[in-house]
Coordinates of C-alpha atoms in Angstrom, one line a residue:
X1 CA -61.8 26.5 -18.8
X2 CA -62.0 29.1 -15.9
X3 CA -64.5 30.8 -17.8
X4 CA -65.0 33.7 -15.7
X5 CA -64.4 37.6 -16.3
X6 CA -61.6 39.3 -14.9
X7 CA -60.4 42.9 -15.2
X8 CA -56.7 41.9 -14.8
X9 CA -54.5 41.1 -17.8
X10 CA -53.1 37.4 -17.7
X11 CA -49.6 36.4 -18.3
X12 CA -48.6 34.1 -21.2
X13 CA -48.5 31.5 -18.6
X14 CA -52.0 31.9 -17.4
X15 CA -53.8 32.8 -20.6
X16 CA -56.4 30.2 -22.1
X17 CA -54.7 27.8 -24.3
X18 CA -56.9 28.4 -27.4
X19 CA -56.5 26.2 -30.4
X20 CA -54.6 25.8 -33.6
X21 CA -57.1 26.3 -36.3
X22 CA -58.7 29.4 -37.2
X23 CA -62.3 30.3 -36.3
X24 CA -64.8 30.1 -39.2
X25 CA -65.5 33.7 -40.5
X26 CA -67.0 35.4 -43.3
X27 CA -64.5 35.4 -46.6
X28 CA -66.1 38.8 -47.9
X29 CA -67.0 41.7 -46.3
X30 CA -71.1 41.8 -45.7
X31 CA -71.5 45.3 -47.1
X32 CA -68.8 45.9 -50.0
X33 CA -68.1 42.1 -50.8
X34 CA -64.2 42.8 -50.6
X35 CA -62.3 39.8 -49.6
X36 CA -61.8 40.2 -45.6
X37 CA -58.1 38.3 -45.6
X38 CA -57.1 39.6 -49.0
X39 CA -55.4 40.1 -51.4
X40 CA -55.6 43.6 -51.0
X41 CA -54.7 46.1 -53.4
X42 CA -50.9 47.0 -53.9
X43 CA -49.9 50.2 -51.7
X44 CA -52.9 49.9 -49.4
X45 CA -52.2 50.2 -45.6
X46 CA -53.7 48.4 -42.5
X47 CA -54.6 49.9 -39.1
X48 CA -55.8 48.0 -36.0
X49 CA -57.8 50.0 -33.3
X50 CA -59.6 48.9 -30.0
X51 CA -62.2 51.0 -29.2
X52 CA -64.8 48.8 -27.1
X53 CA -67.2 46.6 -28.5
X54 CA -66.3 46.0 -32.1
X55 CA -69.4 46.0 -33.8
X56 CA -69.8 49.7 -33.7
X57 CA -66.5 50.4 -34.3
X58 CA -66.4 48.6 -37.7
X59 CA -69.4 50.6 -38.9
X60 CA -67.5 53.5 -37.9
X61 CA -64.7 52.9 -40.2
X62 CA -66.3 50.9 -43.2
X63 CA -68.1 54.0 -43.7
X64 CA -65.3 56.1 -44.3
X65 CA -64.2 57.0 -47.8
X66 CA -60.9 55.6 -48.5
X67 CA -61.3 52.4 -46.1
X68 CA -61.1 49.5 -48.6
X69 CA -62.1 46.7 -46.2
X70 CA -62.8 46.2 -42.5
X71 CA -62.8 43.3 -40.0
X72 CA -63.7 42.6 -36.5
X73 CA -61.2 40.5 -34.6
X74 CA -59.0 40.1 -31.2
X75 CA -55.6 41.3 -30.7
X76 CA -53.0 42.3 -28.2
X77 CA -53.2 39.2 -26.1
X78 CA -51.7 35.7 -25.7
X79 CA -54.5 33.1 -26.7
X80 CA -54.3 31.7 -30.3
X81 CA -57.3 31.7 -32.4
X82 CA -59.7 32.8 -29.4
X83 CA -63.7 32.6 -29.4
X84 CA -65.6 35.4 -28.4
X85 CA -66.5 33.9 -25.2
X86 CA -63.2 33.2 -24.1
X87 CA -61.9 36.5 -25.0
X88 CA -64.9 38.2 -22.8
X89 CA -63.7 36.3 -19.7
X90 CA -60.4 38.4 -19.8
X91 CA -58.4 35.2 -19.8
X92 CA -57.0 35.6 -23.4
X93 CA -55.2 39.0 -23.1
X94 CA -57.0 40.2 -26.5
X95 CA -58.9 43.1 -26.8
X96 CA -61.8 43.4 -29.4
X97 CA -60.2 45.3 -32.4
X98 CA -61.1 46.3 -35.8
X99 CA -58.3 45.9 -38.6
X100 CA -58.9 48.5 -41.3
X101 CA -57.4 48.2 -44.6
X102 CA -57.4 52.1 -46.4
X103 CA -56.1 53.6 -49.6
X104 CA -53.3 56.1 -48.0
X105 CA -53.9 58.5 -51.2
X106 CA -57.7 58.9 -50.3
X107 CA -57.6 58.9 -46.3
X108 CA -54.6 59.3 -44.1
X109 CA -53.4 57.5 -41.0
X110 CA -54.2 60.7 -39.2
X111 CA -57.7 60.9 -40.4
X112 CA -58.3 57.4 -39.0
X113 CA -56.6 58.4 -35.7
X114 CA -58.7 61.5 -35.5
X115 CA -62.1 59.1 -35.9
X116 CA -60.5 56.8 -33.2
X117 CA -59.9 59.3 -30.7
X118 CA -63.1 61.5 -31.2
X119 CA -65.4 58.2 -31.4
X120 CA -64.6 56.7 -27.8
X121 CA -63.6 57.7 -24.6
X122 CA -59.7 56.9 -24.2
X123 CA -59.5 57.8 -20.5
X124 CA -61.5 54.6 -19.0
X125 CA -59.0 52.0 -18.5
X126 CA -60.4 48.6 -18.8
X127 CA -63.7 49.5 -19.8
X128 CA -65.8 51.4 -22.3
X129 CA -69.2 52.7 -21.2
X130 CA -71.1 49.9 -19.8
X131 CA -68.8 47.2 -21.3
X132 CA -66.4 46.4 -18.7
X133 CA -63.2 44.2 -18.9
X134 CA -59.9 44.1 -20.4
X135 CA -61.4 43.2 -23.7
X136 CA -63.0 46.6 -24.1
X137 CA -59.8 48.5 -23.5
X138 CA -58.8 51.3 -25.4
X139 CA -55.6 50.5 -27.9
X140 CA -53.6 51.4 -31.0
X141 CA -51.5 48.5 -32.7
X142 CA -49.2 50.0 -35.1
X143 CA -48.0 48.1 -38.0
X144 CA -44.7 50.6 -38.6
X145 CA -42.5 53.5 -37.2
X146 CA -44.5 56.0 -38.9
X147 CA -47.7 54.6 -37.7
X148 CA -46.0 54.6 -33.9
X149 CA -45.0 58.3 -34.4
X150 CA -48.4 59.4 -35.4
X151 CA -50.2 57.5 -33.1
X152 CA -48.0 59.1 -30.3
X153 CA -48.4 62.7 -31.5
X154 CA -52.0 62.4 -32.0
X155 CA -52.4 61.0 -28.1
X156 CA -50.5 63.9 -26.9
X157 CA -52.5 66.5 -28.9
X158 CA -55.7 64.8 -27.8
X159 CA -54.5 64.6 -24.2
X160 CA -53.8 68.6 -24.1
X161 CA -57.6 69.0 -25.6
X162 CA -59.0 66.8 -23.2
X163 CA -57.0 68.5 -20.2
X164 CA -58.3 72.0 -21.7
X165 CA -61.7 70.5 -21.4
X166 CA -61.4 69.1 -18.0
X167 CA -61.5 65.6 -18.9
X168 CA -59.1 63.0 -17.6
X169 CA -55.9 60.9 -18.5
X170 CA -55.9 59.1 -21.6
X171 CA -55.2 55.3 -20.6
X172 CA -55.2 53.7 -24.5
X173 CA -52.0 51.4 -25.2
X174 CA -50.3 52.1 -28.1
X175 CA -47.7 49.1 -28.9
X176 CA -46.8 46.9 -31.9
X177 CA -49.2 44.8 -34.0
X178 CA -49.1 41.2 -32.9
X179 CA -51.2 38.7 -34.4
X180 CA -54.8 39.7 -35.5
X181 CA -57.5 37.0 -35.3
X182 CA -60.6 37.4 -37.1
X183 CA -63.8 37.1 -35.0
X184 CA -66.3 34.5 -35.9
X185 CA -68.6 35.0 -38.7
X186 CA -71.5 36.5 -37.1
X187 CA -69.3 39.5 -35.5
X188 CA -68.1 40.5 -39.0
X189 CA -70.2 43.7 -40.1
X190 CA -72.6 42.8 -37.1
X191 CA -74.5 45.9 -37.6
X192 CA -75.0 45.7 -41.1
X193 CA -76.5 42.1 -40.8
X194 CA -78.5 43.3 -37.7
X195 CA -79.2 47.1 -38.1
X196 CA -81.2 47.2 -34.7
X197 CA -78.3 45.7 -32.8
X198 CA -76.1 47.0 -29.8
X199 CA -73.5 49.9 -30.6
X200 CA -72.0 50.7 -27.7
X201 CA -69.4 53.7 -29.0
X202 CA -69.4 57.1 -27.7
X203 CA -67.1 59.7 -27.9
X204 CA -66.2 62.5 -25.2
X205 CA -67.3 65.6 -27.3
X206 CA -63.9 66.8 -27.5
X207 CA -62.4 67.5 -30.9
X208 CA -59.1 65.9 -31.7
X209 CA -56.7 68.6 -33.5
X210 CA -55.1 66.0 -35.7
X211 CA -56.3 66.1 -39.6
X212 CA -57.7 69.9 -38.5
X213 CA -54.5 71.6 -39.2
X214 CA -52.2 70.0 -36.5
X215 CA -49.5 67.9 -38.1
X216 CA -49.3 64.4 -36.2

């Protein structure tokens, strides 16, 4: 199955074929016991972020007040129901992502975006720190026109802050959300199950003005 690592995105024709059945995953969140796949309370919203290795990213979001449940998964590519090993090759087109279900009356999408920008380096292209490859790319997958507008406005605001700090250009992809595939059970809430496990995320040290008095 050509299980080799690549730094270039595949096409629909060259991507791995995947499988029709979902992978085995947890039914409830390991930390808060809430159902990973729903149902979720009425009026709650969903966000999807790629920031590198999803182990540390998921913990970052499940700790936020107003976040109902989080899940590690794969999105942005072509292969249906990919395995972790397949995704790491870069031949699925997917990024490691975290799905965040949140109560918009307790935490807004703009605040999630601020956490997103400040806790990884969005200027690194197909990598995040020592994690190299398309699966570790920075990405926002929006689920509504409102999310798209906020994501793009926050990107522009953070780019201005980065330039002021002498940093490079943002490479984050902002695209409509496609299928989200839940990662295998051992990836869910990984750092709660393995407290000494690898995290891998780290920010630029530049504050994002979104959520600090600057409108998205």
